[in-house]
Amino acid sequence: MNIPVGVLRLRRVVQVLVLAGLCVLPWANAQGWKEVMGNFYALYVGGVPFADPLTAAQNLATGYMPGWKLGVGAGLALALALVLGRVFCGWICPYGLLSELLWHWRGRKQGKLREDWAWKGRTVVTLAGLAGTAWLGLPLLNAISAPGNISLLPLLGQRGWEIVELCAVFVAGLLVLDAGLGTRWWCRYVCPQALLLMLAAWLGSKAWRGRGVAVRWTAARCTCKGETPCAAACSLGLRPLHKDGPPVAHCVQCGDCVTACAARGGALRLGMGNSLEAAPKELGLK
Amino acid sequence: MMWQRGILRPPGAASEREFLARCIHCGQCVEVCPHDSLRMRGGWGRARHTPEVLPQKTPCYLCMKCPPVCPSGALRPHVRELKDAGMGFAVILKGKCHNYNGGVMCWTCYDRCPLRGTAVVLRDGFVPAITTTCVGCGICEYVCPVGPEKAIVTLPPGSALPQEGIPLLRVEGAPSAAQVSAVPPAKAVPPSASGEGLMLPASKVGGDV
């Protein structure tokens, strides 16, 4: 089963809608609409709790068992990553959107992702953050959560802009650094919120031997001969041309490589299952 | 003088230490609050992005909607009753309260207390007094007509009694008589026979502090 390229082209719309929804959420809540509440630390959606797994981990680090909603919410987020990979990073995360737009604005150049650094970088940040959390007795890693800080801004703003500035300073600082370096370094190497999602995605890819949702490459259709528009399209610097597709732990399922490839041979697809051949119709190709 | 006080948390909050460790800053308590009573703290301090009640802006009306929505257990989800809110306690400041200065009789705090007759009682039938059943919602501080500094301050659990603060009347589980006494006992006004109807029910109050 594959996701049509037309759906992948809607990703930006989804990202923008998520960001816009976040911005109006506190006002909607104040009007009495409480079907969605919270932010990217913990989100309640129509009776289902979701949570950043790292918040539950931080509760544990301080010696407290998280409340059941936080536990279930974190579990749901990890279960989604187990099956769907890092869709949160590619489709939902508001910082991911801003970081991507900056990368486009800076001219779409990206060096190859160093996978070992991507693991080690955020592992070091996460472990140091958890140690600090245990030491100080408060969720320290929340302070450097890019999606968390962005999703807090509207609520802080609604209750008075006077307390917003320090939260905004962090996000603005990240964006300035991202704009200066132009390499999406926070998303690629640092963001601690992605570590547990990466682990879940990696475990999922091992557990089902590639039957979860992932980008897959069909060598027989690859017609570019030396050119790699798929790799050039990847804002994270992954190389999709591999028999297993790009590494599941690092891929955020954005489908940009698939879209780029659809204009050529259609050798890449994003979907479930491990059938080698993709039906052209299914992919939306001629 | 701005009173130096601890942070007044939403109803059902765990102890401050546990609250700080558990609260994940998701803001759901703030968003569920129908009265705009909760605010997220700013700044870079330990309590950054945690909810608080500022009684002089908007007190907590004890609707008890926030404890069940908290996902992390920073607010204990089983707390549903007003009397269990446990946010803190209010203290009347003797030097500022009308009833202790110039003879103006003022029952604003008593009249507006959601636990009227339990948390705020009329000592001797006419002097508002706060008992140990007070949950610290801050409504009395909000409505207190004394200004610019209020004659009531709402404090989180475990706070020291402020200067001029009148100690709370202790409410025991099984009181023997309608003995309502303030601390220090030497200054207590003896219960009078008049105004019986306005006094705290005999079954609720008793004993010394």
XYZ file of C-alpha atoms in Angstrom:
495
model
C 0.000 0.000 0.000
C 1.474 3.317 -1.053
C 0.676 6.912 -0.335
C -0.149 8.734 -3.596
C 2.179 11.552 -4.569
C -0.804 13.905 -4.545
C -1.200 13.308 -0.823
C 2.497 13.939 -0.229
C 2.151 17.297 -1.988
C -0.442 18.223 0.663
C 2.116 17.927 3.447
C 2.855 21.638 3.549
C -0.853 22.312 3.898
C -1.016 19.926 6.857
C 1.985 21.603 8.497
C 0.537 25.070 8.036
C -2.876 23.973 9.327
C -1.244 22.487 12.437
C 0.621 25.716 13.095
C -2.490 27.819 12.468
C -4.547 25.509 14.668
C -2.021 25.892 17.476
C -2.215 29.648 17.202
C -6.002 29.789 17.565
C -6.326 26.929 20.059
C -6.250 28.991 23.288
C -8.911 31.308 21.883
C -11.055 28.365 20.789
C -10.663 26.882 24.264
C -11.648 30.194 25.823
C -14.813 30.145 23.686
C -15.733 26.862 25.309
C -14.471 24.440 22.662
C -12.408 21.909 24.591
C -12.134 19.008 22.135
C -8.452 19.762 21.649
C -6.375 21.098 24.523
C -2.718 21.354 25.345
C 0.413 21.686 23.275
C 3.302 19.549 22.080
C 4.283 18.608 25.616
C 0.927 16.897 26.016
C -2.073 17.140 23.739
C -5.631 16.023 24.307
C -7.483 15.314 21.079
C -11.157 14.398 21.323
C -10.755 12.128 24.305
C -7.390 10.674 23.324
C -4.300 11.834 25.220
C -1.047 12.264 23.320
C 2.249 13.303 24.853
C 5.860 13.952 24.054
C 7.442 10.708 25.340
C 10.310 12.762 26.722
C 7.978 14.464 29.222
C 7.097 11.072 30.678
C 10.794 10.184 30.724
C 11.505 13.408 32.597
C 8.820 12.614 35.182
C 10.499 9.262 35.689
C 13.901 10.941 35.998
C 12.603 13.024 38.894
C 11.415 9.864 40.613
C 7.703 10.176 39.915
C 5.509 7.784 38.021
C 3.774 9.847 35.309
C -0.006 10.140 35.549
C -1.873 7.577 33.468
C -2.811 10.075 30.759
C 0.808 11.071 30.309
C 1.873 7.425 30.250
C -0.789 6.475 27.710
C -0.101 9.609 25.654
C 3.623 8.902 25.501
C 2.896 5.281 24.631
C 0.589 6.325 21.778
C 3.212 8.685 20.375
C 5.826 5.927 20.477
C 3.417 3.403 18.955
C 2.749 5.795 16.077
C 6.487 6.211 15.536
C 6.913 2.446 15.679
C 4.479 1.951 12.791
C 4.657 5.237 10.870
C 8.199 6.372 11.623
C 8.951 9.987 12.448
C 5.798 11.434 10.884
C 5.602 13.906 13.741
C 8.873 15.552 12.653
C 7.928 15.699 8.990
C 4.209 16.475 9.085
C 3.295 17.995 12.454
C 6.229 19.687 14.197
C 5.905 23.479 13.834
C 9.641 23.954 14.193
C 10.157 21.382 11.446
C 8.043 23.571 9.156
C 9.954 26.762 9.996
C 13.279 24.990 9.680
C 12.316 23.571 6.286
C 11.104 26.923 4.990
C 14.391 28.486 6.069
C 16.283 25.771 4.272
C 14.328 26.461 1.095
C 14.894 30.168 1.522
C 18.627 29.577 1.963
C 18.863 27.820 -1.372
C 18.255 24.134 -0.705
C 21.773 22.841 -0.198
C 22.386 20.084 2.265
C 25.397 17.998 3.201
C 25.019 14.290 3.711
C 23.642 13.474 7.150
C 26.210 11.921 9.484
C 24.067 9.223 11.006
C 26.398 8.488 13.910
C 26.484 12.183 14.869
C 22.704 12.362 14.607
C 22.416 9.560 17.167
C 25.241 10.710 19.419
C 24.381 14.409 19.349
C 20.867 14.079 20.624
C 21.721 11.215 22.932
C 24.269 13.398 24.699
C 21.791 16.294 24.894
C 19.023 14.012 26.150
C 21.121 12.269 28.796
C 22.552 15.565 30.037
C 19.007 16.972 30.114
C 17.649 13.998 32.037
C 20.520 14.241 34.529
C 19.752 17.938 34.971
C 16.066 17.115 35.325
C 16.819 14.624 38.095
C 19.162 17.078 39.783
C 16.928 20.155 39.624
C 13.632 18.322 40.007
C 11.957 19.960 37.011
C 11.589 19.039 33.338
C 14.684 20.765 32.006
C 14.432 19.340 28.490
C 11.060 21.046 28.058
C 12.943 24.336 28.090
C 14.778 23.382 24.885
C 11.859 21.691 23.167
C 11.441 23.505 19.860
C 7.876 22.265 19.185
C 6.991 22.680 22.858
C 8.148 26.280 23.055
C 6.408 27.236 19.817
C 3.161 25.583 20.854
C 3.267 27.361 24.224
C 3.527 30.819 22.694
C -0.160 31.278 21.792
C -1.291 30.325 25.301
C 1.230 32.650 26.908
C 0.139 35.348 24.491
C -3.527 34.894 25.213
C -2.954 35.433 28.937
C -0.788 38.480 28.414
C 2.106 39.043 26.053
C 4.286 40.379 28.858
C 5.523 36.874 29.696
C 6.096 35.687 26.153
C 9.451 37.139 25.319
C 11.835 34.578 26.812
C 9.968 31.723 25.179
C 10.023 33.486 21.852
C 13.714 34.312 22.275
C 14.595 30.626 22.319
C 12.645 29.883 19.144
C 13.916 33.009 17.414
C 17.481 32.136 18.428
C 17.171 28.679 16.919
C 15.752 30.111 13.727
C 18.548 32.662 13.434
C 21.135 29.915 13.903
C 19.325 27.700 11.408
C 19.160 30.576 8.933
C 22.844 31.357 9.427
C 24.049 27.802 9.064
C 21.314 26.756 6.667
C 21.673 23.093 7.430
C 18.712 22.263 9.710
C 21.291 21.301 12.348
C 18.813 21.322 15.249
C 16.436 18.847 13.581
C 19.272 16.719 12.234
C 21.682 16.478 15.152
C 20.372 18.021 18.369
C 16.611 17.906 18.980
C 16.201 15.654 22.039
C 12.453 15.284 21.505
C 13.207 13.213 18.389
C 15.459 10.666 20.109
C 12.741 8.393 21.494
C 10.796 8.680 18.230
C 13.962 7.655 16.348
C 14.416 4.681 18.633
C 10.787 3.640 18.120
C 11.048 4.057 14.345
C 14.274 2.067 14.282
C 12.777 -0.707 16.421
C 9.720 -0.775 14.170
C 11.856 -1.171 11.072
C 13.672 -4.076 12.731
C 10.600 -5.730 14.209
C 8.612 -5.880 10.982
C 11.567 -6.132 8.634
C 10.524 -3.116 6.662
C 6.788 -3.619 6.614
C 6.012 -0.332 8.420
C 5.537 2.925 6.548
C 8.815 3.916 4.917
C 10.373 5.211 1.718
C 11.263 2.280 -0.540
C 13.392 2.205 -3.652
C 12.774 0.028 -6.669
C 16.067 -0.187 -8.524
C 14.484 -1.299 -11.795
C 12.631 2.004 -12.139
C 15.592 4.224 -11.305
C 16.356 6.090 -14.530
C 18.325 9.173 -13.534
C 21.745 7.681 -14.255
C 24.160 9.533 -12.025
C 21.860 12.417 -11.166
C 20.150 12.246 -7.768
C 17.172 14.623 -7.670
C 15.825 12.554 -4.762
C 18.887 13.260 -2.600
C 18.853 16.923 -3.608
C 15.225 17.168 -2.508
C 15.934 15.785 0.969
C 16.116 18.677 3.432
C 17.817 16.430 5.989
C 20.613 15.299 3.674
C 19.585 11.645 3.432
C 20.391 9.467 0.444
C 17.256 7.585 -0.588
C 19.034 5.456 -3.184
C 19.575 2.393 -1.083
C 18.025 -1.022 -1.330
C 16.153 -0.365 1.940
C 15.433 3.291 1.213
C 16.721 6.052 3.501
C 17.409 5.022 7.124
C 14.074 4.868 8.941
C 15.455 6.368 12.166
C 16.543 9.543 10.364
C 13.845 9.859 7.686
C 10.875 12.012 8.699
C 8.529 10.559 6.042
C 8.116 13.906 4.325
C 8.085 12.281 0.894
C 10.007 15.079 -0.820
C 12.293 12.508 -2.428
C 9.268 10.537 -3.651
C 7.754 13.669 -5.144
C 11.025 14.521 -6.872
C 11.310 10.981 -8.169
C 7.718 10.911 -9.422
C 8.710 13.520 -11.977
C 11.296 11.040 -13.251
C 11.177 7.272 -13.112
C 9.003 6.767 -10.048
C 11.479 4.434 -8.364
C 10.726 5.766 -4.880
C 7.506 5.311 -2.989
C 6.298 5.932 0.520
C 4.088 3.242 1.899
C 3.593 0.052 3.831
C 4.526 -3.489 3.017
C 7.642 -4.780 1.328
C 6.435 -5.610 -2.146
C 9.284 -4.636 -4.448
C 7.230 -3.421 -7.376
C 4.972 -0.431 -7.001
C 2.007 -0.144 -9.291
C 2.422 3.076 -11.333
C -1.292 3.823 -11.067
C -1.147 3.558 -7.329
C 1.653 6.087 -7.303
C -0.294 8.505 -9.420
C 2.111 8.108 -12.352
C 1.349 7.699 -15.996
C 4.633 46.464 50.693
C 4.079 43.722 48.191
C 3.602 40.545 50.149
C 6.332 38.010 49.454
C 4.434 34.834 48.974
C 4.867 31.449 47.421
C 3.097 30.392 44.253
C -0.603 29.670 44.567
C -1.251 26.514 42.524
C -4.484 25.258 40.968
C -6.771 23.024 43.043
C -5.559 19.510 43.716
C -1.885 20.369 43.228
C 0.733 18.054 44.654
C 3.280 19.504 47.075
C 5.346 22.271 45.458
C 8.410 20.052 45.082
C 6.433 17.255 43.469
C 4.414 19.729 41.404
C 7.558 21.249 39.881
C 8.882 17.805 39.037
C 5.627 16.568 37.543
C 4.253 19.603 35.690
C 5.135 19.303 32.004
C 3.859 22.760 31.003
C 1.109 21.439 28.728
C -1.276 24.199 29.801
C -4.384 22.031 29.742
C -5.427 23.251 33.204
C -5.143 26.832 31.952
C -7.164 26.047 28.837
C -9.916 24.162 30.635
C -10.401 26.935 33.208
C -13.674 28.733 32.377
C -12.843 31.735 34.563
C -9.429 32.764 33.243
C -8.113 32.123 36.748
C -4.941 30.280 35.778
C -1.882 31.812 34.185
C 1.398 30.348 32.996
C 4.366 31.892 34.729
C 7.030 33.410 32.523
C 10.685 34.131 33.126
C 13.561 31.681 33.543
C 12.923 30.616 37.142
C 12.213 27.101 38.380
C 8.488 27.711 38.074
C 8.728 28.845 34.444
C 5.699 27.801 32.382
C 3.816 26.351 35.333
C 0.285 27.469 36.216
C -0.524 29.813 39.046
C -3.462 31.716 40.502
C -3.085 35.438 41.075
C -5.983 36.121 43.468
C -5.917 39.865 42.989
C -6.287 39.493 39.195
C -8.678 36.545 39.122
C -9.222 34.170 42.017
C -10.014 30.484 41.614
C -13.763 29.846 41.665
C -13.265 26.215 42.639
C -15.119 24.780 39.650
C -12.713 21.841 39.988
C -12.432 21.295 36.233
C -8.634 21.340 36.138
C -7.541 18.410 38.339
C -9.051 15.735 36.069
C -7.492 17.153 32.876
C -3.910 17.200 34.173
C -2.109 14.346 32.408
C 1.003 14.184 34.564
C -0.435 13.980 38.066
C 0.894 17.424 39.045
C -2.772 18.060 39.829
C -4.158 14.941 41.473
C -6.970 13.807 39.161
C -9.180 12.377 41.896
C -9.623 15.733 43.637
C -13.185 16.793 42.811
C -14.606 18.331 45.985
C -14.249 22.001 46.849
C -13.197 21.182 50.376
C -10.267 19.082 49.085
C -8.828 21.770 46.772
C -5.888 22.312 49.139
C -4.496 25.361 47.335
C -3.520 27.045 50.585
C -5.166 29.332 53.078
C -6.184 32.939 53.511
C -5.015 35.124 56.359
C -6.716 38.282 57.583
C -4.236 41.053 58.323
C -5.270 42.692 61.548
C -3.691 46.038 60.811
C -5.654 46.473 57.578
C -9.033 44.746 58.076
C -11.917 47.197 58.630
C -13.314 45.071 61.446
C -10.192 45.692 63.492
C -9.728 49.328 62.541
C -12.169 52.119 63.153
C -15.193 49.990 63.797
C -16.460 49.651 60.240
C -18.247 46.322 60.047
C -17.363 44.532 56.813
C -18.443 41.020 55.901
C -17.353 41.002 52.269
C -14.982 38.055 52.703
C -17.552 36.107 54.668
C -20.330 36.837 52.187
C -18.360 35.788 49.123
C -16.552 32.716 50.454
C -17.577 29.604 48.472
C -17.225 27.685 51.735
C -19.067 30.307 53.718
C -19.825 29.254 57.251
C -17.004 26.728 57.151
C -13.879 28.404 55.813
C -14.915 31.919 56.832
C -17.057 32.163 59.939
C -18.302 35.032 62.033
C -16.524 34.907 65.327
C -18.871 35.935 68.109
C -21.458 36.473 65.461
C -19.914 39.486 63.816
C -16.157 39.330 63.190
C -15.077 37.420 60.053
C -12.506 34.778 60.870
C -10.823 32.203 58.686
C -10.705 28.593 59.801
C -8.360 25.751 58.955
C -10.904 24.409 56.465
C -10.014 27.289 54.120
C -8.724 25.901 50.791
C -7.013 29.082 49.565
C -9.108 29.915 46.489
C -8.359 33.613 46.941
C -11.890 34.926 46.399
C -11.863 36.726 49.764
C -8.592 38.437 48.845
C -10.066 39.418 45.475
C -13.245 40.934 46.928
C -11.640 42.534 49.977
C -12.522 46.241 49.690
C -9.410 47.440 51.526
C -6.889 48.979 49.201
C -4.497 49.399 47.613
C -3.103 46.619 49.797
C -5.710 44.045 50.640
C -6.517 43.083 54.201
C -6.397 39.409 53.239
C -3.491 37.493 51.763
C -3.844 34.014 50.258
C -0.856 31.763 50.831
C 0.151 28.317 49.552
C 0.265 25.396 51.995
C 3.052 25.478 54.520
C 3.540 29.239 54.388
C 4.459 31.054 57.587
C 1.863 33.323 59.095
C 2.585 36.867 57.944
C 3.107 39.722 60.348
C -0.231 40.993 61.620
C -1.847 37.824 60.307
C -4.635 36.436 62.441
C -4.065 32.713 63.068
C -6.667 30.408 61.611
C -9.348 28.943 63.823
C -8.758 25.276 64.194
C -11.644 23.086 63.140
C -11.646 19.637 64.673
C -13.507 16.635 63.465
C -15.571 16.049 66.597
C -15.976 19.300 68.483
C -17.714 19.386 71.849
C -19.131 22.887 71.874
C -19.387 26.087 69.919
C -16.070 27.254 71.293
C -14.524 29.501 68.701
C -11.199 30.903 69.744
C -8.418 32.712 68.012
C -4.741 32.509 68.795
C -3.248 33.736 70.998
C -6.044 32.590 73.320
C -5.431 35.496 75.681
C -6.748 37.876 73.009
C -9.765 35.809 72.122
C -13.097 37.444 72.571
C -15.341 35.200 74.660
C -18.245 33.746 72.725
C -21.325 35.815 73.208
C -24.884 34.618 73.397
C -26.097 37.131 70.886
C -25.926 36.504 67.170
C -26.231 32.738 67.557
C -27.755 32.398 64.120
C -24.695 33.816 62.416
C -22.219 31.658 64.252
C -20.472 28.660 62.908
C -22.557 25.532 63.372
C -21.678 23.871 66.644
C -20.931 20.610 64.921
C -18.152 22.088 62.800
C -15.966 24.037 65.149
C -14.253 23.482 68.406
C -11.053 23.269 70.361
C -8.103 25.541 70.789
C -5.357 26.218 68.296
